[in-house]
Coordinates of C-alpha atoms in Angstrom, one line a residue:
K1 CA -30.2 19.2 31.9
S2 CA -28.6 15.8 32.2
R3 CA -25.7 16.9 30.0
A4 CA -25.2 19.9 32.2
T5 CA -25.2 17.7 35.3
E6 CA -22.7 15.4 33.7
I7 CA -20.4 18.3 33.1
D8 CA -20.7 19.5 36.7
K9 CA -19.8 16.0 38.0
I10 CA -16.7 15.9 35.8
E11 CA -15.7 19.4 37.0
K12 CA -16.2 18.3 40.6
A13 CA -14.1 15.1 40.1
V14 CA -11.2 17.1 38.7
N15 CA -11.3 19.6 41.6
D16 CA -11.5 16.7 44.1
H17 CA -8.4 15.3 42.5
Y18 CA -6.5 18.5 42.9
S19 CA -7.7 18.8 46.5
G20 CA -6.6 15.2 47.2
K21 CA -10.1 14.0 48.1
K22 CA -10.2 11.4 45.3
L23 CA -7.5 10.8 42.7
L24 CA -8.3 10.2 39.1
D25 CA -6.3 8.0 36.7
I26 CA -5.5 8.4 33.1
D27 CA -8.2 6.0 31.8
K28 CA -10.8 7.9 33.8
L29 CA -9.7 11.2 32.4
R30 CA -9.7 9.8 28.9
S31 CA -13.2 8.7 29.5
Y32 CA -14.2 12.1 30.7
K33 CA -12.6 13.7 27.7
K34 CA -14.5 11.4 25.3
Q35 CA -17.8 12.3 27.1
L36 CA -17.1 16.0 26.9
L37 CA -16.2 15.8 23.2
E38 CA -19.6 14.3 22.5
I39 CA -21.3 17.4 24.0
S40 CA -21.9 20.4 21.9
P41 CA -20.2 23.6 23.3
E42 CA -23.0 25.6 21.6
L43 CA -25.5 23.8 23.7
I44 CA -23.6 24.0 27.0
P45 CA -20.8 26.7 26.8
K46 CA -19.3 25.5 30.1
R47 CA -18.2 22.3 28.2
N48 CA -15.1 24.0 26.8
S49 CA -13.7 25.2 30.2
V50 CA -14.2 21.8 31.8
L51 CA -12.7 20.1 28.8
S52 CA -9.6 22.3 29.2
L53 CA -9.4 21.3 32.9
V54 CA -9.5 17.6 32.0
E55 CA -6.9 17.9 29.2
K56 CA -4.6 19.8 31.5
L57 CA -4.8 17.2 34.2
L58 CA -4.5 14.4 31.6
A59 CA -1.3 15.9 30.3
E60 CA 0.1 16.2 33.8
L61 CA -0.6 12.5 34.6
L62 CA 0.9 11.4 31.2
R63 CA 4.1 13.4 32.0
R64 CA 4.4 11.5 35.3
K65 CA 3.7 8.2 33.6
L66 CA 6.5 8.6 31.0
S67 CA 9.1 5.9 31.5
E68 CA 12.7 6.7 32.4
Q69 CA 13.6 5.5 28.9
A70 CA 11.3 8.0 27.3
K71 CA 12.6 10.8 29.5
R72 CA 16.1 10.1 28.4
I73 CA 15.2 10.6 24.7
T74 CA 17.0 13.7 23.4
I75 CA 16.2 15.8 20.3
T76 CA 19.1 14.1 18.5
E77 CA 17.7 10.7 19.3
L78 CA 14.2 11.7 18.4
M79 CA 15.5 13.0 15.0
A80 CA 17.2 9.6 14.4
I81 CA 13.9 7.8 15.1
L82 CA 11.9 10.1 12.8
K83 CA 14.6 9.9 10.0
K84 CA 14.3 6.1 10.1
A85 CA 10.5 6.3 10.1
R86 CA 10.3 8.5 7.0
I87 CA 11.8 5.7 4.9
A88 CA 10.1 2.9 6.8
T89 CA 8.3 0.2 4.8
T90 CA 5.5 -0.6 7.3
V91 CA 2.6 1.4 8.8
K92 CA 3.5 0.0 12.2
E93 CA 7.0 1.5 12.2
V94 CA 5.8 5.0 11.2
E95 CA 3.0 5.0 13.8
A96 CA 5.4 3.9 16.5
A97 CA 7.8 6.8 15.7
L98 CA 4.9 9.3 15.6
E99 CA 3.7 8.0 19.0
K100 CA 7.2 8.6 20.4
Y101 CA 7.1 12.1 19.0
E102 CA 3.8 12.8 20.8
E103 CA 5.4 11.5 24.1
C104 CA 8.5 13.7 23.7
K105 CA 6.4 16.8 23.0
L106 CA 5.5 16.7 26.6
Y107 CA 9.0 17.5 27.8
L108 CA 11.2 18.5 24.8
E109 CA 11.2 21.8 23.0
M110 CA 10.7 20.9 19.3
T111 CA 12.6 22.4 16.4
T112 CA 11.8 23.3 12.8
D113 CA 13.8 20.2 11.7
I114 CA 11.7 18.0 13.9
D115 CA 8.5 19.6 12.5
R116 CA 9.8 18.9 9.0
L117 CA 10.6 15.3 9.8
V118 CA 7.2 14.8 11.4
D119 CA 5.5 16.1 8.3
Q120 CA 7.5 13.7 6.2
C121 CA 6.5 10.8 8.5
R122 CA 2.8 11.7 8.3
Q123 CA 3.0 11.8 4.5
R124 CA 4.8 8.4 4.6
L125 CA 2.1 7.0 6.8
L126 CA -0.6 8.1 4.3
Y127 CA 1.4 6.6 1.4
L128 CA 2.0 3.3 3.1
K129 CA -1.7 3.0 4.1
E130 CA -2.7 3.6 0.5
L131 CA -0.1 1.2 -0.7
D132 CA -1.4 -1.5 1.8
S133 CA -4.9 -0.9 0.6
L134 CA -3.9 -1.3 -3.1
K135 CA -1.9 -4.4 -2.2
Q136 CA -5.0 -6.0 -0.7
V137 CA -7.1 -5.2 -3.8
I138 CA -4.4 -6.7 -6.0
H139 CA -4.2 -9.7 -3.8
N140 CA -7.9 -10.3 -4.3
I141 CA -7.8 -10.0 -8.2
N142 CA -8.6 -13.4 -9.5
R143 CA -6.3 -15.4 -11.8
Q144 CA -8.7 -15.0 -14.7
N145 CA -8.5 -11.2 -14.7
I146 CA -4.7 -11.4 -14.7
A147 CA -4.7 -14.1 -17.4
E148 CA -7.0 -11.9 -19.6
I149 CA -4.4 -9.1 -19.4
R150 CA -1.5 -11.4 -20.1
E151 CA -3.1 -13.2 -23.0
Y152 CA -3.6 -10.1 -25.2
S153 CA -1.8 -10.7 -28.4
T154 CA -2.4 -7.1 -29.6
P155 CA -3.5 -5.2 -26.5
P156 CA -4.9 -1.7 -26.3
P157 CA -2.1 0.9 -25.8
E158 CA -3.4 1.5 -22.2
V159 CA -2.7 -2.1 -21.3
V160 CA 0.9 -1.9 -22.5
Q161 CA 1.5 1.5 -20.7
V162 CA 0.1 0.4 -17.4
I163 CA 1.7 -3.1 -17.2
R164 CA 5.0 -1.8 -18.4
S165 CA 5.0 0.8 -15.6
V166 CA 4.2 -1.9 -13.0
V167 CA 6.9 -4.3 -14.0
F168 CA 9.4 -1.4 -14.3
L169 CA 8.7 -0.3 -10.8
L170 CA 9.2 -3.9 -9.7
G171 CA 12.8 -3.7 -10.9
V172 CA 12.8 -4.8 -14.6
P173 CA 15.0 -2.6 -16.7
L174 CA 13.4 -0.7 -19.6
N175 CA 15.6 -2.4 -22.1
K176 CA 13.9 -5.6 -21.3
L177 CA 10.4 -4.1 -21.8
K178 CA 10.6 -2.8 -25.3
T179 CA 7.8 -5.0 -26.7
W180 CA 4.5 -6.3 -25.3
D181 CA 5.8 -9.9 -25.6
K182 CA 8.7 -9.0 -23.2
V183 CA 6.4 -7.1 -20.9
R184 CA 3.9 -9.8 -20.5
V185 CA 6.6 -12.4 -19.9
H186 CA 7.5 -10.6 -16.7
F187 CA 3.9 -9.9 -15.8
G188 CA 2.8 -13.5 -16.3
M189 CA 5.5 -15.2 -14.3
I190 CA 4.5 -17.9 -11.8
G191 CA 5.6 -19.1 -8.4
K192 CA 7.5 -16.6 -6.2
N193 CA 8.0 -14.4 -9.2
N194 CA 4.3 -13.9 -9.9
I195 CA 3.0 -10.4 -10.0
K196 CA 1.0 -10.6 -6.8
H197 CA 3.9 -11.9 -4.8
K198 CA 6.2 -9.3 -6.1
I199 CA 3.8 -6.5 -5.2
E200 CA 3.2 -7.9 -1.7
N201 CA 7.0 -7.8 -1.2
F202 CA 7.6 -4.5 -2.9
N203 CA 10.1 -2.2 -1.2
P204 CA 9.1 1.4 -1.9
N205 CA 12.6 2.6 -1.2
D206 CA 13.7 0.9 -4.4
V207 CA 11.9 3.5 -6.4
S208 CA 14.0 6.5 -7.3
L209 CA 12.8 9.9 -8.5
A210 CA 14.1 9.1 -11.9
M211 CA 12.0 5.9 -12.0
S212 CA 9.0 7.9 -11.0
E213 CA 9.6 10.4 -13.7
E214 CA 9.8 7.5 -16.2
V215 CA 6.5 6.1 -15.0
D216 CA 4.9 9.5 -15.3
R217 CA 6.0 9.6 -19.0
M218 CA 4.7 6.0 -19.5
L219 CA 1.3 6.9 -18.1
K220 CA 0.9 10.3 -19.7
G221 CA -2.6 11.0 -21.0
L222 CA -4.2 8.2 -18.9
N223 CA -6.6 8.5 -16.0
L224 CA -8.5 6.0 -13.9
S225 CA -11.8 6.3 -15.8
I226 CA -10.1 5.6 -19.1
I227 CA -8.3 2.5 -17.6
D228 CA -11.4 1.2 -15.9
D229 CA -13.2 1.2 -19.3
V230 CA -10.6 -1.4 -20.4
S231 CA -10.4 -3.4 -17.2
Q232 CA -11.1 -2.8 -13.5
A233 CA -8.1 -5.1 -12.7
L234 CA -6.0 -2.9 -14.9
G235 CA -7.3 0.2 -13.1
T236 CA -5.9 -1.2 -9.8
F237 CA -2.5 -1.7 -11.3
Y238 CA -2.6 1.8 -12.7
A239 CA -3.5 3.2 -9.3
W240 CA -0.6 1.3 -7.7
S241 CA 1.9 2.7 -10.2
K242 CA 0.5 6.3 -9.9
C243 CA 0.6 6.0 -6.1
N244 CA 4.3 5.2 -6.1
A245 CA 5.3 7.7 -8.7
Q246 CA 3.3 10.5 -7.1
Y247 CA 4.7 9.9 -3.6
N248 CA 8.2 10.3 -4.9
F249 CA 7.3 13.5 -6.7
D250 CA 5.7 15.0 -3.6
E251 CA 8.7 13.8 -1.4
A252 CA 11.1 15.5 -3.8
V253 CA 9.1 18.8 -3.4
R254 CA 9.0 18.5 0.4
S255 CA 12.8 17.9 0.6
R256 CA 13.5 21.1 -1.3
R257 CA 11.5 23.3 1.2

């Protein structure tokens, strides 16, 4: 009963707004929307119709609130923003572009090219979030774990495959990674060239499709459970390499659509 009364009050508030008795603002409407979404439509069917009223009014007020700058955005300008975001290197950049897209949807007629760019930006956002998560895990790996990997004289094949893929993605040419001794030199560097620092400052745009294909060949036959049996720290480095290689494969597929 209290939920039904709550819905009736929200409906009356919206109607009062339209009649000019008492105007609602965006924050209040967002609050109403949140309240309504917490109510099951199966329990109170009227919830859906009132939610539609709230969403309609909210959209109207948001249109009015759009700044003059946003209103001047054209399809061409929006495409430029999205094209930049699909190769952005931070989550914040991509989120800002997608927020701009949501604003522009209120007054621009979207195209299939825009839809494709938005899909690429959303995939980029997922990738960058995963990359940030892996960066944080790698940042928290203690020195002892890294030293244990570096100090192998005759490492298991999995160690060589994974660490070679990591330093290769970080820009070391394959001809300098032919032996484990050469691989671990690059993996075990100190100062600004240490592996954690390089991964924290890694630019995903430096990875080509050809590099991803090479990494895929390096890691063929491996999976996370196999790697974790050797070392959990090694498993994180494996996940980082796979994340970068897989994103480039998926992006290549999307670009051909």
